[in-house]
Short mmCIF file of C-alpha atoms in Angstrom, two decimals:
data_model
loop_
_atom_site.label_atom_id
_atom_site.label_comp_id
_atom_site.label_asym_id
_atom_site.label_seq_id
_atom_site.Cartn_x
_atom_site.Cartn_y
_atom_site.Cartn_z
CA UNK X 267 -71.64 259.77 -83.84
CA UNK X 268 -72.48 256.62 -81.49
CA UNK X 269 -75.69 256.57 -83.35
CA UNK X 270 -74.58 256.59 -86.85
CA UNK X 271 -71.67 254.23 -85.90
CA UNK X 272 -74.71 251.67 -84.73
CA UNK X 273 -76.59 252.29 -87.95
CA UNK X 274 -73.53 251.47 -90.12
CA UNK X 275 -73.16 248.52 -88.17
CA UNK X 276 -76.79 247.11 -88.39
CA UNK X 277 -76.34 247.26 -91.96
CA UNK X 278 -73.07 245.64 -92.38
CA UNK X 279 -74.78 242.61 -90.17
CA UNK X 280 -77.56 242.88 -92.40
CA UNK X 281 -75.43 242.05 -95.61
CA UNK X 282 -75.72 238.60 -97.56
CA UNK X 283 -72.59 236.90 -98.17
CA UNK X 284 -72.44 234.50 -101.25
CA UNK X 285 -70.08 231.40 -100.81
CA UNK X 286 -67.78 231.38 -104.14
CA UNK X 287 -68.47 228.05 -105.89
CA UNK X 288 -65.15 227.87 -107.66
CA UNK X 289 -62.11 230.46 -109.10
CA UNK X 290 -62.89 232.75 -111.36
CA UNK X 291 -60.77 235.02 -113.07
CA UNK X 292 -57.57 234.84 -115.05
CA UNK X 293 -56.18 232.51 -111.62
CA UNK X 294 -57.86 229.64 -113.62
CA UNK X 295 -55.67 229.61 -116.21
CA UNK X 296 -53.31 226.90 -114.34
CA UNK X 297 -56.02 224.88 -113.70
CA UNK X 298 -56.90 224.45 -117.42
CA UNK X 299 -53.47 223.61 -118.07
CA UNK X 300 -53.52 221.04 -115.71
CA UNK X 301 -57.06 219.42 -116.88
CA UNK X 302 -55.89 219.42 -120.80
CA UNK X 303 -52.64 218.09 -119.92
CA UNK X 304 -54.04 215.21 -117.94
CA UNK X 305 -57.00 214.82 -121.13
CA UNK X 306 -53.83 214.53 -123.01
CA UNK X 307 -51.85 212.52 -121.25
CA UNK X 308 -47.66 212.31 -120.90
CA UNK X 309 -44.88 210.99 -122.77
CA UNK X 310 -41.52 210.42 -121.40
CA UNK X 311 -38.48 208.65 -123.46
CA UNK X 312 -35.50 206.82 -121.25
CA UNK X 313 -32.70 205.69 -123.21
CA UNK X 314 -30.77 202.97 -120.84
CA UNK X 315 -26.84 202.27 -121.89
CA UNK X 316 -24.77 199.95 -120.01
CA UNK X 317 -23.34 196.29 -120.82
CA UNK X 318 -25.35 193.08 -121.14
CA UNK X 319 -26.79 191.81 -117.73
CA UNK X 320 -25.51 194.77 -115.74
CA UNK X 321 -29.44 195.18 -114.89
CA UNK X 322 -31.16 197.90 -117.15
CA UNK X 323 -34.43 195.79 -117.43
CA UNK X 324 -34.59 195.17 -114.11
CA UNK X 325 -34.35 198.99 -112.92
CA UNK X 326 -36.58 200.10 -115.22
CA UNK X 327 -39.52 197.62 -113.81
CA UNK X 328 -38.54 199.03 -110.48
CA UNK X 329 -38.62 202.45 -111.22
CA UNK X 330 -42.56 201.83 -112.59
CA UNK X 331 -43.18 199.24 -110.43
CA UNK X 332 -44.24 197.04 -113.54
CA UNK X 333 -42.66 193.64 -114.87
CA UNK X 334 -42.20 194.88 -118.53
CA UNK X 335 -41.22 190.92 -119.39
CA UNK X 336 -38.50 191.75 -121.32
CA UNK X 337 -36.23 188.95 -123.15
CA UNK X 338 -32.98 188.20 -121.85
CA UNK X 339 -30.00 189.31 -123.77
CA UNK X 340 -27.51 187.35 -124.89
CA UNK X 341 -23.90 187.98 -124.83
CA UNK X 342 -23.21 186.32 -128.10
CA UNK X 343 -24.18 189.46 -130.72
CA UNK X 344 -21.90 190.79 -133.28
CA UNK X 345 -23.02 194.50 -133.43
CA UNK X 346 -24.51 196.60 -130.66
CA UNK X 347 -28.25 197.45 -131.22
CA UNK X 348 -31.17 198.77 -129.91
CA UNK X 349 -34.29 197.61 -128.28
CA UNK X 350 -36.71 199.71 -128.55
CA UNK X 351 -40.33 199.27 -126.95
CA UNK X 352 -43.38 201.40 -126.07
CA UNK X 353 -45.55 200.79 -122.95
CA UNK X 354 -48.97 202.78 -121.82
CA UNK X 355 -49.24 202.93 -118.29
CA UNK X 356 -51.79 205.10 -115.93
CA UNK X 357 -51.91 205.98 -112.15
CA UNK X 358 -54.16 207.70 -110.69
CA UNK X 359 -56.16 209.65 -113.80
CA UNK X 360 -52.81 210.32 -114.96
CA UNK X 361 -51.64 208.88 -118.16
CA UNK X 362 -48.09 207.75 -119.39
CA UNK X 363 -46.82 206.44 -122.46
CA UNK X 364 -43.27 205.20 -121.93
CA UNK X 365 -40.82 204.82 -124.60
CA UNK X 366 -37.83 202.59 -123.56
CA UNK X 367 -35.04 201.77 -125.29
CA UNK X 368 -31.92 199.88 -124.24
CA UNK X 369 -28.53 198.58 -125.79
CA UNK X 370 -28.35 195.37 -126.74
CA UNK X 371 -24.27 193.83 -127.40
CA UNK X 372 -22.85 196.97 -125.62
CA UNK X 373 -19.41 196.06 -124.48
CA UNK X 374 -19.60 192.47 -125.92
CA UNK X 375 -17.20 192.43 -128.71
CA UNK X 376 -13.83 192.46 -129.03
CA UNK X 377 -13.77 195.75 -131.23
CA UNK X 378 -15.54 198.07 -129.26
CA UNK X 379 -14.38 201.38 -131.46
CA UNK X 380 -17.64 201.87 -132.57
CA UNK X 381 -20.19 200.73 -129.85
CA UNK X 382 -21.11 203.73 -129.37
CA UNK X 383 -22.33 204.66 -132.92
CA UNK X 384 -25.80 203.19 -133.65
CA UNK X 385 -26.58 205.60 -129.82
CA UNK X 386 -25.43 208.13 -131.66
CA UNK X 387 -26.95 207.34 -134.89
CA UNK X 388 -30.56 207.05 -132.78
CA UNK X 389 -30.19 209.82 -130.89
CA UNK X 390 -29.86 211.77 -134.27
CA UNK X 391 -33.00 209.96 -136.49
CA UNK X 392 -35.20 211.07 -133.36
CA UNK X 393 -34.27 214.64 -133.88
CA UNK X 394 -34.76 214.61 -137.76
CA UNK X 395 -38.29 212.78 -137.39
CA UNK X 396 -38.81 215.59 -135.30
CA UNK X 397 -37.28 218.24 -137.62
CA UNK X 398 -38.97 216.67 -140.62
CA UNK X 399 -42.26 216.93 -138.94
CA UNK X 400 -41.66 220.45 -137.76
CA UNK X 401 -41.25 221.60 -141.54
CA UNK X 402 -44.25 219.96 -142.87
CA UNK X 403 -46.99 222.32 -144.19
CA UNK X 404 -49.30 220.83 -142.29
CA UNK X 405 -47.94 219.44 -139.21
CA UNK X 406 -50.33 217.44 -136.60
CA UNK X 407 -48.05 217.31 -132.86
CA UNK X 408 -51.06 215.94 -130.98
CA UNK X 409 -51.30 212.90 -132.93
CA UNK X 410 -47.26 212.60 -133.24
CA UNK X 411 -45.65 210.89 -131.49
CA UNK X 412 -42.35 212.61 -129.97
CA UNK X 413 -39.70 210.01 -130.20
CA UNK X 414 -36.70 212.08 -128.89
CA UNK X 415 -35.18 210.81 -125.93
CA UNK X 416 -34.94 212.61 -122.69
CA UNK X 417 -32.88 210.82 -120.66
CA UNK X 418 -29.81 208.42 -120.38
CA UNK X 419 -29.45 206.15 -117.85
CA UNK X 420 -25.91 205.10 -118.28
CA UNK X 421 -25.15 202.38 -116.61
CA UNK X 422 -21.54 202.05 -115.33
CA UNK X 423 -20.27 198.59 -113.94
CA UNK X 424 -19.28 198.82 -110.02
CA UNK X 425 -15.72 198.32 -110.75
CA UNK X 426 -14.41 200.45 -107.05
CA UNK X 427 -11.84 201.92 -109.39
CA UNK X 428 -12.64 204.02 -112.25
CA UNK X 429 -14.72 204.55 -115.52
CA UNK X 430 -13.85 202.43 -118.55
CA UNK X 431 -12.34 203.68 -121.85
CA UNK X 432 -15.57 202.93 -123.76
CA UNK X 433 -17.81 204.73 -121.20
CA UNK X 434 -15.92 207.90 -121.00
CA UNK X 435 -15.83 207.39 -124.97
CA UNK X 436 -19.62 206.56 -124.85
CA UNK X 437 -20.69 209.77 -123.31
CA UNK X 438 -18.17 212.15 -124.69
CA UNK X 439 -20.10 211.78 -127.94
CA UNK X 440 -23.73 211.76 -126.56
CA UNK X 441 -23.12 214.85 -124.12
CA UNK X 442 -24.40 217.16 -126.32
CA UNK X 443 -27.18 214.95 -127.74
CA UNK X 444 -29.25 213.55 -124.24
CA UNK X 445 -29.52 214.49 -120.72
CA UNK X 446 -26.76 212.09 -119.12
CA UNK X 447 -27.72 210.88 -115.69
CA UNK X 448 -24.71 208.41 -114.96
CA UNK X 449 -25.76 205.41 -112.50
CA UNK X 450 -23.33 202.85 -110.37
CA UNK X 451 -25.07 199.46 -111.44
CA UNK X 452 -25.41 196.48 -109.04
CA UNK X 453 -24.08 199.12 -106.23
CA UNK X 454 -24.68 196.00 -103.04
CA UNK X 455 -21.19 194.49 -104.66
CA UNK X 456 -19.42 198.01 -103.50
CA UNK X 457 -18.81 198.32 -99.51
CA UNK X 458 -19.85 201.72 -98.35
CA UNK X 459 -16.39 203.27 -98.32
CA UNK X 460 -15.17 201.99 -101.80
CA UNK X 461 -18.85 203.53 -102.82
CA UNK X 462 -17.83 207.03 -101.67
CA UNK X 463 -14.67 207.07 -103.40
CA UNK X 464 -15.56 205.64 -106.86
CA UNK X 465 -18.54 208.36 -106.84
CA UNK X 466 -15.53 210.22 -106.31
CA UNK X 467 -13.23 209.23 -108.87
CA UNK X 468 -16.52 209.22 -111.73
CA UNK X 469 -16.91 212.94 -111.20
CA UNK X 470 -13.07 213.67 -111.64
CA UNK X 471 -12.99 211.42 -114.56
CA UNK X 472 -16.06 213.15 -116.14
CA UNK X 473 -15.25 216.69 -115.33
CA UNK X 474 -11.39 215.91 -116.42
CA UNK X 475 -12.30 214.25 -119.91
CA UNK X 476 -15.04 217.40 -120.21
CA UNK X 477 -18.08 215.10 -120.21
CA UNK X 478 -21.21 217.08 -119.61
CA UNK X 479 -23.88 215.26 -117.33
CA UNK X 480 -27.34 216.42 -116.49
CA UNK X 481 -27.33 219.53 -114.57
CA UNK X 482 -30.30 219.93 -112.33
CA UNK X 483 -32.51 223.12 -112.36
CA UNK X 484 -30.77 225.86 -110.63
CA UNK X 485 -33.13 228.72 -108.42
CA UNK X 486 -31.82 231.68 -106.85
CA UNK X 487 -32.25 229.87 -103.52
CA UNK X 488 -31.18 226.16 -104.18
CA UNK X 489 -32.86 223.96 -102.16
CA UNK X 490 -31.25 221.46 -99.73
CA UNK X 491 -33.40 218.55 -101.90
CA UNK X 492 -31.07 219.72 -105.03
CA UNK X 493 -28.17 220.43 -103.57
CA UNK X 494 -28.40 216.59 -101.47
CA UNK X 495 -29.17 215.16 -105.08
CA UNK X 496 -25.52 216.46 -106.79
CA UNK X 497 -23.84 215.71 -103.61
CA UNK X 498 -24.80 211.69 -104.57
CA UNK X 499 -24.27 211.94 -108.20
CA UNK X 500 -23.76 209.09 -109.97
CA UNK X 501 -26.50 207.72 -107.94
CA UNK X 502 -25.74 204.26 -106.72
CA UNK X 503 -28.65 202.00 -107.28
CA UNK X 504 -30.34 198.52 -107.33
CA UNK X 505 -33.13 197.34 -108.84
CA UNK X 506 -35.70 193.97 -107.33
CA UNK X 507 -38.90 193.86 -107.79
CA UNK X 508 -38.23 190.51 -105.28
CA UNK X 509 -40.68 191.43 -101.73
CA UNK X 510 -38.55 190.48 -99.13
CA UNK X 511 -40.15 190.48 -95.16
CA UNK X 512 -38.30 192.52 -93.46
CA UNK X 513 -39.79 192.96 -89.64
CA UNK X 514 -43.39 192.58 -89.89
CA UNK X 515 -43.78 194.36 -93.11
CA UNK X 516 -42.74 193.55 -97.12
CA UNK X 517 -40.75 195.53 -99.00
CA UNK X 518 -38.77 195.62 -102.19
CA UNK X 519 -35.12 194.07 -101.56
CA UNK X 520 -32.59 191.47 -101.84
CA UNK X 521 -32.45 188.43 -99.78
CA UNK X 522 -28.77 187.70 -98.84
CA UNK X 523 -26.74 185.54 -95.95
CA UNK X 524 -25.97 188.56 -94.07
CA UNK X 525 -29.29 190.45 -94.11
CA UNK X 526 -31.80 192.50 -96.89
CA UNK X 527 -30.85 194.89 -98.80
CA UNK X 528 -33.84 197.80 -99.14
CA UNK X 529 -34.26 198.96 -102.67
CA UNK X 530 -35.92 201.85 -101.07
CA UNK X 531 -33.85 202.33 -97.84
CA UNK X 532 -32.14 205.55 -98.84
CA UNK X 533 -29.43 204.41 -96.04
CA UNK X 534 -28.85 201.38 -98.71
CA UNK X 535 -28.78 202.42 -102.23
CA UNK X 536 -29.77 205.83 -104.04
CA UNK X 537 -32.78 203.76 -105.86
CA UNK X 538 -35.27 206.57 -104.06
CA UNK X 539 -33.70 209.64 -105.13
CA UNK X 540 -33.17 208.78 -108.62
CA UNK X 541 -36.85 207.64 -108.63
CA UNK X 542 -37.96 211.25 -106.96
CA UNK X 543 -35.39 212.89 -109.57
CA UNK X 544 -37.09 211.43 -112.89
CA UNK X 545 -40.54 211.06 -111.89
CA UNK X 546 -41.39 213.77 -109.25
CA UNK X 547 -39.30 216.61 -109.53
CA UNK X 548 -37.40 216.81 -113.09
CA UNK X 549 -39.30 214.81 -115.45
CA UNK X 550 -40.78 218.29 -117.05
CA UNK X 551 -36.97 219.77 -117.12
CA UNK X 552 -35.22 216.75 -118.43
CA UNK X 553 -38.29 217.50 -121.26
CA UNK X 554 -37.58 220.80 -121.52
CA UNK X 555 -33.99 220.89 -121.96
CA UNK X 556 -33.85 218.23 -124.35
CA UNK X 557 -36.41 220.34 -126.51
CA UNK X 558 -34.54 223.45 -125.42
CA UNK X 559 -30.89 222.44 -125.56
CA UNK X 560 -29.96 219.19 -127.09
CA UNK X 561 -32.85 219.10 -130.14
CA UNK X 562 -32.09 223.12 -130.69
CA UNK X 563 -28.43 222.52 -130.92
CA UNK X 564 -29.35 219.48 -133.42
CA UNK X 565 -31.99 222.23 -135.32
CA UNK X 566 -29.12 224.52 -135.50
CA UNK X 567 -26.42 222.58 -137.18
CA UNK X 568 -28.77 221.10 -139.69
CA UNK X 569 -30.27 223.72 -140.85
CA UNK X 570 -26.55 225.82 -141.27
CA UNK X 571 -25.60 222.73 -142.91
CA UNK X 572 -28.79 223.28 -145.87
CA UNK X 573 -27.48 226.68 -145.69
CA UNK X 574 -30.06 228.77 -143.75
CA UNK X 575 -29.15 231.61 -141.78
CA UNK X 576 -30.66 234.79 -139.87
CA UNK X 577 -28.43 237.31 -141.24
CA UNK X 578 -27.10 238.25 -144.49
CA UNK X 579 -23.42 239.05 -146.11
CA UNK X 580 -24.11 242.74 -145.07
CA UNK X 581 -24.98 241.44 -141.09
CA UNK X 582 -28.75 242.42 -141.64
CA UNK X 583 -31.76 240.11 -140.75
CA UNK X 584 -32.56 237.72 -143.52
CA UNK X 585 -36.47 235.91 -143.94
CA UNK X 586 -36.64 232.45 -144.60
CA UNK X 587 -38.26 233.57 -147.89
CA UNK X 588 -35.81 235.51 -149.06
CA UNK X 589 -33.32 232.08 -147.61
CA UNK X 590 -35.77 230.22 -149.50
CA UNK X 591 -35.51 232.34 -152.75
CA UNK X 592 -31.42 232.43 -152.94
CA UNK X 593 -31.58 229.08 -152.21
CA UNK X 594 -34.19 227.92 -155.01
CA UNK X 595 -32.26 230.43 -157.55
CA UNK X 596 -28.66 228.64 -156.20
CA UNK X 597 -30.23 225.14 -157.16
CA UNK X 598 -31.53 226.46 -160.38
CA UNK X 599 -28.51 227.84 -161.43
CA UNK X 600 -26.72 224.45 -160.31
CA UNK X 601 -29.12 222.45 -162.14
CA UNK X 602 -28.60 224.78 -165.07
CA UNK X 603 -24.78 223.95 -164.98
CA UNK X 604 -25.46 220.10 -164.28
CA UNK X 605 -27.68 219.85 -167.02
CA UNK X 606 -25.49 221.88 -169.46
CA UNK X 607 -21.80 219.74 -167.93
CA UNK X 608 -24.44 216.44 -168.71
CA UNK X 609 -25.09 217.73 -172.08
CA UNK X 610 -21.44 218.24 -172.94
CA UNK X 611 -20.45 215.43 -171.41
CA UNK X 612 -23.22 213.43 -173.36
CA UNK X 613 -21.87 215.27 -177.14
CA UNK X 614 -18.40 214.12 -175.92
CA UNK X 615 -19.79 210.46 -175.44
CA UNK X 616 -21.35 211.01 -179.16
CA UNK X 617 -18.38 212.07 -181.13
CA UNK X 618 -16.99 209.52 -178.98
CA UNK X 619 -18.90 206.73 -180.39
CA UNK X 620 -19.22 208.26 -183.71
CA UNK X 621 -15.21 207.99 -183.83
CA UNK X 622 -15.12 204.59 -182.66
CA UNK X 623 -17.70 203.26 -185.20
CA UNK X 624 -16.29 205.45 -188.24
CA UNK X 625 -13.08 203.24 -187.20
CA UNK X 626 -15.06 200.09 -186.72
CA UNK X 627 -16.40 201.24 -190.67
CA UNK X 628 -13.76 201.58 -191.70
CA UNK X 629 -11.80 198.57 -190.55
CA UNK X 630 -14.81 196.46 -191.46
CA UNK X 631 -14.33 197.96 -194.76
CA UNK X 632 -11.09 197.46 -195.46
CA UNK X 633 -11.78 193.88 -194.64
CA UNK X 634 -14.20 194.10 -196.70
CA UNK X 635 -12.25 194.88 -199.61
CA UNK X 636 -9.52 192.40 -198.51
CA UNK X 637 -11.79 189.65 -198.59
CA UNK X 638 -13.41 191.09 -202.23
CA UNK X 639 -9.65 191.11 -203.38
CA UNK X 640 -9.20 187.12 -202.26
CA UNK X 641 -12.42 186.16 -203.50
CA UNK X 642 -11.60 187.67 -206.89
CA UNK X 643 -8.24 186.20 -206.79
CA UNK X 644 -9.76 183.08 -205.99
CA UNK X 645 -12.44 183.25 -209.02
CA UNK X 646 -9.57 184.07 -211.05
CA UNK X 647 -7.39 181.12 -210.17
CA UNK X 648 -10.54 178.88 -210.56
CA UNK X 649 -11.65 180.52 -214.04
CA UNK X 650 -7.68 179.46 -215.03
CA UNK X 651 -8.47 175.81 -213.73
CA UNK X 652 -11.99 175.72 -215.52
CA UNK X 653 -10.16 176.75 -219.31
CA UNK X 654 -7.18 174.68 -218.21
CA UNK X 655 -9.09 171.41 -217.57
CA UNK X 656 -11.95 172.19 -220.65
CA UNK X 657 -8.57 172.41 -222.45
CA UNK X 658 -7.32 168.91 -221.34
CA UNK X 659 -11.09 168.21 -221.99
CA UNK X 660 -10.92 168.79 -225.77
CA UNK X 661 -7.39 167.23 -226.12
CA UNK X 662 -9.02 164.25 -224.63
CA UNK X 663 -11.72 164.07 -226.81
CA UNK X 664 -9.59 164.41 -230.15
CA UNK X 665 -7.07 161.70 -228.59
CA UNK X 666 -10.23 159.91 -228.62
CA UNK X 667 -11.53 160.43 -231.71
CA UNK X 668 -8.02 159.50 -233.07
CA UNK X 669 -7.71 156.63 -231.38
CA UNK X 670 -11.22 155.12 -232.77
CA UNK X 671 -10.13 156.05 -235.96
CA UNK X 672 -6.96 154.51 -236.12
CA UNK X 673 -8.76 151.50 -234.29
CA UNK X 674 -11.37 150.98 -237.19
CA UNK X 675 -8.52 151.46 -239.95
CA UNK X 676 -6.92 149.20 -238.28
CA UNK X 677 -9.90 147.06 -238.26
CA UNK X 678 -10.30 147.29 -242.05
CA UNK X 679 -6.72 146.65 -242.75
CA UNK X 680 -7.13 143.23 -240.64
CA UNK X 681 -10.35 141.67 -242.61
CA UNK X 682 -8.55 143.03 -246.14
CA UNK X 683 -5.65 140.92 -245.38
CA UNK X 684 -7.70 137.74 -244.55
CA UNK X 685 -9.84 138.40 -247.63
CA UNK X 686 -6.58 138.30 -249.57
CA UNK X 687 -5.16 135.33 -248.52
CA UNK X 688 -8.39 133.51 -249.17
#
């Protein structure tokens, strides 16, 4: 037994191992996923709502680390709009392409009942782009570009007391359209304290007024990271892309009498965590459940609203050809009835007009024959005239005549009488 155990032992040793160059196997799959994705590149859409000069522009160049150069905004515009511009950016081998778009004239006019509708009116052409490019027949995603938005930055002014009517208005209609991550803006004007407490009194209001926020991705063993990032919800941030020395190194602050504020100091302001949040960790999920959630709600309604449906009247599954079918047939049949209401409609207009000019005949004709009537009276009445004065004509003439006669008797009876007295 020794023996043989030696044998098999000599044999083993005697064994060539080959070094594995790579994976191999079905374990590679993640790996391709990851190569086409970066070949591809990323997309991500922030939508960023708050009042003029509360600092969206300024965040967002911190959170990339860029100077976009955007324009200032004035306070001065009559409607709230958007502006909406798209940036490529690449770290690493990674590539971005950043759609931003933020409110211009929120929460500068006087009426502000319906600042919150061209949001609301953007939030919903993304989704039917999207929906109109999902029911093309021949539909190209790689080359289009997905507009819908994934996130909201709402910006909410560091009062220390509470939200504003038109905020709580503001998201109560864009809950159910965008991931809402609500942020305390300019947070260095809030002492620590008065920070803690209006956190405080945001969640109340927004879980009293049944505003629904951006929930983060629950496991079946949270982790402390998750669990510390809803424990500082609405994250209280600043935004500098000002390098301030601080020590013997630089970093990202503000300069003020009584010290630096650290943009990324977690002990200062959340900046960090809402940075980690949207670019490290949740990026992909704020993706996902905007595809998931907020467009498929969207998807839903519209399509009801066509008049698609799974099922039938009896509760049995219905195909979108057989949808398509009863739905072609229903617009045939109402273009049958439009066309036929039209039709009537257009013999009613006819015997319509043919009434109204058989009256406008008629009346021309009777004025017609009124007219006839004068003239004729008229001819008559001139006829009389003409006989009357051809009459006083001929009378004339044999007055005349009578009075040359009697003129040249006269004449005769003159030159007899001097011939007599001769």
């Amino acid at each position: 037994c020794i023996k043989r155990i030696r044998n098999v032992s000599q044999k083993e040793e005697n064994i060539r191992c080959l070094t594995l160059l790579g994976h191999f196997g079905f374990e590679c799959l993640p790996y391709q996923l990851v190569n086409r994705s970066i070949q591809q590149g990323f997309s991500f859409n922030v939508l960023c709502v708050g009042e003029t000069g509360i600092g969206k522009s300024t965040l967002i160049d911190t959170l990339f680390n860029i100077n976009f150069k955007e324009h200032k905004s004035s306070h001065f515009y009559s409607n709230v709009g958007l502006r909406v511009q798209t940036y490529k950016l690449q770290e690493s081998n990674v590539q971005l392409k950043l759609t931003v778009a933020e409110t211009v004239g929120y929460g500068d006019q006087v009426n502000k009942e319906a600042s919150y509708q061209p949001i609301v009116d953007y939030l919903d052409a993304q989704f039917e782009a999207y929906l109109q490019e999902e029911l093309k027949i021949k539909r190209s995603y790689f080359e289009y570009h997905d507009s819908r938005i994934h996130v909201c930055l709402y910006f909410i002014s560091p009062t220390g007391h509470s939200l504003k009517s038109l905020d709580l208005l503001t998201m109560k209609k864009i809950d159910r359209k965008v991931n809402i991550v609500p942020l305390i803006a300019k947070a260095d004007t809030v002492s620590k304290n008065d920070l803690q407490k209006f956190k405080s009194n945001i969640m109340s209001e927004l879980a009293g007024n049944g505003i629904q926020i951006y929930q983060f991705p629950e496991d079946e063993e949270p982790t402390a990271q998750m669990t510390s990032l809803k424990e500082h919800l609405p994250f209280a941030v600043v935004g500098s892309m000002d390098e301030v020395k601080v020590g013997k190194r630089m970093v990202r602050g503000r300069q003020y009498p009584w010290g630096v504020l650290q943009v990324e100091n977690e002990n200062h302001c959340d900046f960090v965590r809402l940075r980690d949040m949207l670019l490290c960790t949740n990026m992909e999920d704020l993706k996902e459940q905007t595809h998931t959630q907020h467009y498929e709600r969207y998807r839903c309604h519209r399509l009801q609203k066509m008049g698609f449906t799974d099922v039938g009247p009896d509760n049995q599954p219905i195909s979108f050809q057989e949808i398509y079918e009863a739905k072609r047939q229903e617009l045939y049949e109402q273009c049958q009835r439009e066309e036929e209401q039209l039709k009537q409609k257009f013999m009613q207009r006819v015997k319509e007009k043919e009434t109204e000019f058989k009256e406008a005949e008629k009346e021309l004709q009777d004025k017609f024959e009124h007219l006839k009537k004068v003239q004729q009276e008229e001819t008559m009445k001139l006829e009389e005239e003409r006989k009357q004065l051809e009459a006083e004509i001929i009378d004339f003439y044999k007055m005349k005549a009578a009075s040359e006669s009697l003129q040249a008797q006269t004449c005769t009876n003159t030159k007899k009488d001097k011939e007599r007295k001769k």
